[in-house]
mmCIF file with all atom_site columns, C-alpha atoms in Angstrom:
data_model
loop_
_atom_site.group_PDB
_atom_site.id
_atom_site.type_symbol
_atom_site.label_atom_id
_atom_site.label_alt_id
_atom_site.label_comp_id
_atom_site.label_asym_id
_atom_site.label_entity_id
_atom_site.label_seq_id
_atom_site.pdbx_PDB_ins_code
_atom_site.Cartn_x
_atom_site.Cartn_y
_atom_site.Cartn_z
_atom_site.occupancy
_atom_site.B_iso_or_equiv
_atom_site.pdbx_formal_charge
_atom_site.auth_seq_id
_atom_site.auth_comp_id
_atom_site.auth_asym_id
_atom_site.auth_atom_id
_atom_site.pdbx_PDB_model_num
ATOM 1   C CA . UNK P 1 1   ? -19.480 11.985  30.496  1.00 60.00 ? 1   UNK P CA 1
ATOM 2   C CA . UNK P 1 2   ? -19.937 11.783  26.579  1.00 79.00 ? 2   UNK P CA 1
ATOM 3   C CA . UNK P 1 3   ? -18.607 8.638   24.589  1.00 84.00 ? 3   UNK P CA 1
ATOM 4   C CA . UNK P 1 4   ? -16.220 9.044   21.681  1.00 88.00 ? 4   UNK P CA 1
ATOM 5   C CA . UNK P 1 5   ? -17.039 7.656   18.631  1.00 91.00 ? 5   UNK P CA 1
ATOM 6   C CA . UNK P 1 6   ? -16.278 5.291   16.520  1.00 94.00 ? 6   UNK P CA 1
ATOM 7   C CA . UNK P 1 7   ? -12.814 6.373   14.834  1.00 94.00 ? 7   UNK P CA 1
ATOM 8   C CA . UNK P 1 8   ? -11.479 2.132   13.882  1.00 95.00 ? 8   UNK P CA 1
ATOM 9   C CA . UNK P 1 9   ? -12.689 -0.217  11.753  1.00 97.00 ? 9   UNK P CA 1
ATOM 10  C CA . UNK P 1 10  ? -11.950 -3.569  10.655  1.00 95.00 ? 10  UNK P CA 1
ATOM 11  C CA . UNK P 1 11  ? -12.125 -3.785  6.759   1.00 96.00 ? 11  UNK P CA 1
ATOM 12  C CA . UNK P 1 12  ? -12.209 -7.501  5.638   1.00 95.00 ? 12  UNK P CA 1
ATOM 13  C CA . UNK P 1 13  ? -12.079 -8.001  1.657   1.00 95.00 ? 13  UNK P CA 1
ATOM 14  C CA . UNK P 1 14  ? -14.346 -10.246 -0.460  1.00 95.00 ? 14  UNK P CA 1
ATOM 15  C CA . UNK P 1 15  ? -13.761 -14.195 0.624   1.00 92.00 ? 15  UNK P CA 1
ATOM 16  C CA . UNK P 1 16  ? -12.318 -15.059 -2.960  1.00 92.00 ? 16  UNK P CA 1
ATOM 17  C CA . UNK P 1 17  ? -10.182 -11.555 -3.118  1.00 93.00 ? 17  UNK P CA 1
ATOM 18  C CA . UNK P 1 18  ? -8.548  -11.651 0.531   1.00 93.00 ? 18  UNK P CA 1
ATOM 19  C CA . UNK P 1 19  ? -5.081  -12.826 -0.661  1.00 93.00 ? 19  UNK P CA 1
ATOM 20  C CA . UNK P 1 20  ? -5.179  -9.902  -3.202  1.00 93.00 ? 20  UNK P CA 1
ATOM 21  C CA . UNK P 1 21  ? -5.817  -7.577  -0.988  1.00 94.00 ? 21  UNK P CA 1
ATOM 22  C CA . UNK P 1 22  ? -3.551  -8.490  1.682   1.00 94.00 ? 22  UNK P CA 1
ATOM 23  C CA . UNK P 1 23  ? -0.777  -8.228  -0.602  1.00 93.00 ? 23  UNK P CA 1
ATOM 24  C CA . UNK P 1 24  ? -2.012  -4.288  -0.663  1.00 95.00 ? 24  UNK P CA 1
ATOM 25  C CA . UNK P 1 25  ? -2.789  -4.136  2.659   1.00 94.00 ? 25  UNK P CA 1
ATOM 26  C CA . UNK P 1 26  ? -0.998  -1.001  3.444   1.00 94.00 ? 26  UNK P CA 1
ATOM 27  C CA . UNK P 1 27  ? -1.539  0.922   0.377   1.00 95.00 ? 27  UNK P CA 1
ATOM 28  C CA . UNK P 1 28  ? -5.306  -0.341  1.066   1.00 97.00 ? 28  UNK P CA 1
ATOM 29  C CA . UNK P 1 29  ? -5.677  1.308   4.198   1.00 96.00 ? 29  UNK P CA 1
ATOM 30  C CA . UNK P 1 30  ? -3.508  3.964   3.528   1.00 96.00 ? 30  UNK P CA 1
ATOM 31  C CA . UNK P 1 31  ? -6.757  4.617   0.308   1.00 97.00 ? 31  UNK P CA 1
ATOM 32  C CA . UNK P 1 32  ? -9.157  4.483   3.130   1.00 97.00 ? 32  UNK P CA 1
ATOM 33  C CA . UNK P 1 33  ? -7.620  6.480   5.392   1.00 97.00 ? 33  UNK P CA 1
ATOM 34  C CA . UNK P 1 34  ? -6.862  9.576   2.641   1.00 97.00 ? 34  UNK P CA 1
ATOM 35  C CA . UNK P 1 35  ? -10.709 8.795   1.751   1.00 97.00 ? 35  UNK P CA 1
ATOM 36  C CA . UNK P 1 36  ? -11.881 9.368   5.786   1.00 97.00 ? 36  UNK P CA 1
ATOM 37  C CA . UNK P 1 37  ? -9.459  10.957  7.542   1.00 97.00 ? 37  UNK P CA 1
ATOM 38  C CA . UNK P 1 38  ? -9.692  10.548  11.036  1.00 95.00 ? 38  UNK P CA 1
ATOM 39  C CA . UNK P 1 39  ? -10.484 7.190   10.292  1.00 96.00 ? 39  UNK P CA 1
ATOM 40  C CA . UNK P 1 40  ? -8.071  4.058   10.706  1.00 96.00 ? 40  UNK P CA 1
ATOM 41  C CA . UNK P 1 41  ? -8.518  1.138   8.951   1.00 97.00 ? 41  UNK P CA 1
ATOM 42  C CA . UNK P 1 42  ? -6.767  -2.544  9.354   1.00 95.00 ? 42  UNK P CA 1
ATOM 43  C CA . UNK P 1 43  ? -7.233  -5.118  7.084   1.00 95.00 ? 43  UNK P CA 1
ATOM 44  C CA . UNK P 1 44  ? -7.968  -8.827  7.876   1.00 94.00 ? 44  UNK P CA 1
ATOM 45  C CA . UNK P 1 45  ? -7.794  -11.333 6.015   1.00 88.00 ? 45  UNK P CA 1
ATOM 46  C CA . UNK P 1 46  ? -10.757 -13.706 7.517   1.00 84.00 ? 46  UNK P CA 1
ATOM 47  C CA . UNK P 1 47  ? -13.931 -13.385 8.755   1.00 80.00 ? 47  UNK P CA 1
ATOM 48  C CA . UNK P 1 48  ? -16.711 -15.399 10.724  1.00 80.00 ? 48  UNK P CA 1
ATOM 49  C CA . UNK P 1 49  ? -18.901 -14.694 7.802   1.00 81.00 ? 49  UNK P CA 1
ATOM 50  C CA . UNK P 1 50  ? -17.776 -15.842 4.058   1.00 82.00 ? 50  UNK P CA 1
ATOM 51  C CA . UNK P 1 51  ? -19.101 -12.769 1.724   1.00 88.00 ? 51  UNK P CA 1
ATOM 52  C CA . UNK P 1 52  ? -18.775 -12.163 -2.114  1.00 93.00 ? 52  UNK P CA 1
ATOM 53  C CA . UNK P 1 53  ? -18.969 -8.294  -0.824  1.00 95.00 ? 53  UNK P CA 1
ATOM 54  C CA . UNK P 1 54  ? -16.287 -5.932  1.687   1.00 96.00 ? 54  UNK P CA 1
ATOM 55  C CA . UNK P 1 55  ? -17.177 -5.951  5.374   1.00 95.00 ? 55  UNK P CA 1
ATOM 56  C CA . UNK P 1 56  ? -16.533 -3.230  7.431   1.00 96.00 ? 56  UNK P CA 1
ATOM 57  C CA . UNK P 1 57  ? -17.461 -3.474  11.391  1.00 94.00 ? 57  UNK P CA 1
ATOM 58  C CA . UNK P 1 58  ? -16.302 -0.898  13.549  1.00 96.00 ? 58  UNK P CA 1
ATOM 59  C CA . UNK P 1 59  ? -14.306 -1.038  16.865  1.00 93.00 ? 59  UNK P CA 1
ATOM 60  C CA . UNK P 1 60  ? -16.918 -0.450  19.377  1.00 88.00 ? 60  UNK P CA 1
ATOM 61  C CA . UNK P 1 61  ? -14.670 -0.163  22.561  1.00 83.00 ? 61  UNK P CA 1
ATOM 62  C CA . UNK P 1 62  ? -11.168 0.625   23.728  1.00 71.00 ? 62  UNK P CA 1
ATOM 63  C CA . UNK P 1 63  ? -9.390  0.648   27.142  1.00 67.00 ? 63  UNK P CA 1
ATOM 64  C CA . UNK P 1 64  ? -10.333 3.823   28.938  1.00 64.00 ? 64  UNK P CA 1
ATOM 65  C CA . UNK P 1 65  ? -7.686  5.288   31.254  1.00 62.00 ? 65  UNK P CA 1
ATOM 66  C CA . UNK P 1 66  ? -10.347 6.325   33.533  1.00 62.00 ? 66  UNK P CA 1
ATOM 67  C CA . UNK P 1 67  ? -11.475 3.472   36.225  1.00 54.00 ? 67  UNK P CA 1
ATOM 68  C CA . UNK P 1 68  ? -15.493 2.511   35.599  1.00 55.00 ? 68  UNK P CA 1
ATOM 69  C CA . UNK P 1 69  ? -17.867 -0.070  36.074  1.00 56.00 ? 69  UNK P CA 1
ATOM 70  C CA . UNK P 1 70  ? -17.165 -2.037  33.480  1.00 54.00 ? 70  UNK P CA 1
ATOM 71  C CA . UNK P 1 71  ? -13.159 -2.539  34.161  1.00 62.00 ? 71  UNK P CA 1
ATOM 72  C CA . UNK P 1 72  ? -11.097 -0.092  32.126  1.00 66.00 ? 72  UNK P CA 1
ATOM 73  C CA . UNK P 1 73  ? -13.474 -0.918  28.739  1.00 73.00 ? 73  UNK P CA 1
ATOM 74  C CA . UNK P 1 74  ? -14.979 2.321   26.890  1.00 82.00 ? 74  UNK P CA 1
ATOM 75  C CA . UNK P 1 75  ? -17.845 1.826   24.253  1.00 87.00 ? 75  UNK P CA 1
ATOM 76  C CA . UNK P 1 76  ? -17.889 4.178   21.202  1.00 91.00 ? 76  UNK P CA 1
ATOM 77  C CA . UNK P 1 77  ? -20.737 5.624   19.809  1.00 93.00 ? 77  UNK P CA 1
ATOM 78  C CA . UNK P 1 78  ? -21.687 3.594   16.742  1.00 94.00 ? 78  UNK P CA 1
ATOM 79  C CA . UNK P 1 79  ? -21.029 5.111   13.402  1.00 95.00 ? 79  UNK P CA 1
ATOM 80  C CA . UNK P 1 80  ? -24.148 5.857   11.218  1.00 96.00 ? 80  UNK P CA 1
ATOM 81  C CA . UNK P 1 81  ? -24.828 2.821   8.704   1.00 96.00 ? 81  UNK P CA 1
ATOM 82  C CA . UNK P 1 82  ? -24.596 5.133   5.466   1.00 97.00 ? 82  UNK P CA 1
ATOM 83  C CA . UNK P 1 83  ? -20.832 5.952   7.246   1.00 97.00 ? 83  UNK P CA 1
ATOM 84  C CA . UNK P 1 84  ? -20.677 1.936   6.936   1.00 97.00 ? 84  UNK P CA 1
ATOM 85  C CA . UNK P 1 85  ? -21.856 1.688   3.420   1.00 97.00 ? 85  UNK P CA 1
ATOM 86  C CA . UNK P 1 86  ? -19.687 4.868   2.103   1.00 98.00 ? 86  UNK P CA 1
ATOM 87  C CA . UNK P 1 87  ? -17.018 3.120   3.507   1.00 98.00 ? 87  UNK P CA 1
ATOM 88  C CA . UNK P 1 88  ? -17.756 -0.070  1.431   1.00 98.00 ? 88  UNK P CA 1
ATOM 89  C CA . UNK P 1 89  ? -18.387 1.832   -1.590  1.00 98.00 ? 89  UNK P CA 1
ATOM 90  C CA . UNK P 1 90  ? -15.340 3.513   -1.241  1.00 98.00 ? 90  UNK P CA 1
ATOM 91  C CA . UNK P 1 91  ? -13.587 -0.312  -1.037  1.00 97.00 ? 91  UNK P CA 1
ATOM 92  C CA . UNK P 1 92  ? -15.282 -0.753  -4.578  1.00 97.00 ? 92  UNK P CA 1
ATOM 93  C CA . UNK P 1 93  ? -13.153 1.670   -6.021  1.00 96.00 ? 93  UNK P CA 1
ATOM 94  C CA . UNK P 1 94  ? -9.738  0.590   -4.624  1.00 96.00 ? 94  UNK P CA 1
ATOM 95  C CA . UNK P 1 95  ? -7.611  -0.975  -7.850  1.00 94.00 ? 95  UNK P CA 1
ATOM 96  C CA . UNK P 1 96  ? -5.592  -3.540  -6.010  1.00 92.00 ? 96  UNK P CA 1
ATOM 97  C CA . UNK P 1 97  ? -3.525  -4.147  -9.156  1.00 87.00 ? 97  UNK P CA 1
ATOM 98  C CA . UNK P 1 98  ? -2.356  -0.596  -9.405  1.00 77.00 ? 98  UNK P CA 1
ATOM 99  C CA . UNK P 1 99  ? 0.790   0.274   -7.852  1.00 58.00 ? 99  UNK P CA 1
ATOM 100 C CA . UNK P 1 100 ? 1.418   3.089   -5.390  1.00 51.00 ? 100 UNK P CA 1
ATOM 101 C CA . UNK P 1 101 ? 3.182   5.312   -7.764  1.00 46.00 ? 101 UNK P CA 1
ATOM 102 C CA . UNK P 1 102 ? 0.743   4.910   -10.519 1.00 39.00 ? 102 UNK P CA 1
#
């Protein structure tokens, strides 16, 4: 049986531009979502890791309606790493200050 691939990802913002971005959080993934379609995004506002850059890690597993060894859990085939950093170069371009009908 093939694997699906990755299709979710968790986009956290720069540590000192979080509450910014959270504020835009919808029209933010909404951007990313026009930008990759197929592609959903959500938006956190922490991470384990403080960074001055956007992270972007993917959702490597879902619940799998089909029984297996591993208890319901699917893995996803990992995205390729430029997908990763065209995704974060994407996030430069966002203007958070704009507003959605401008």
């Amino acid at each position: 049986m093939s694997r699906k691939a990755v299709s979710q990802f968790i986009t956290v913002p720069p540590t000192r531009r979080v509450e910014e971005f959270l504020g835009a959080q919808d029209r933010f993934s909404a951007y990313l979502s026009d930008h990759f379609p197929g592609y959903e995004f959500r938006i956190a506002g922490n991470s384990p890791f403080r960074s001055e850059d956007f992270q972007v890690v993917p959702i490597m597993g879902g619940e799998s309606k089909q029984s297996n060894l591993v208890g319901g859990f699917e893995m996803r085939v990992p995205p390729e790493r430029a997908v990763l950093e065209e995704i974060i170069q994407v996030c430069h371009r966002f203007n958070v200050s704009k507003s959605r009908l401008s």
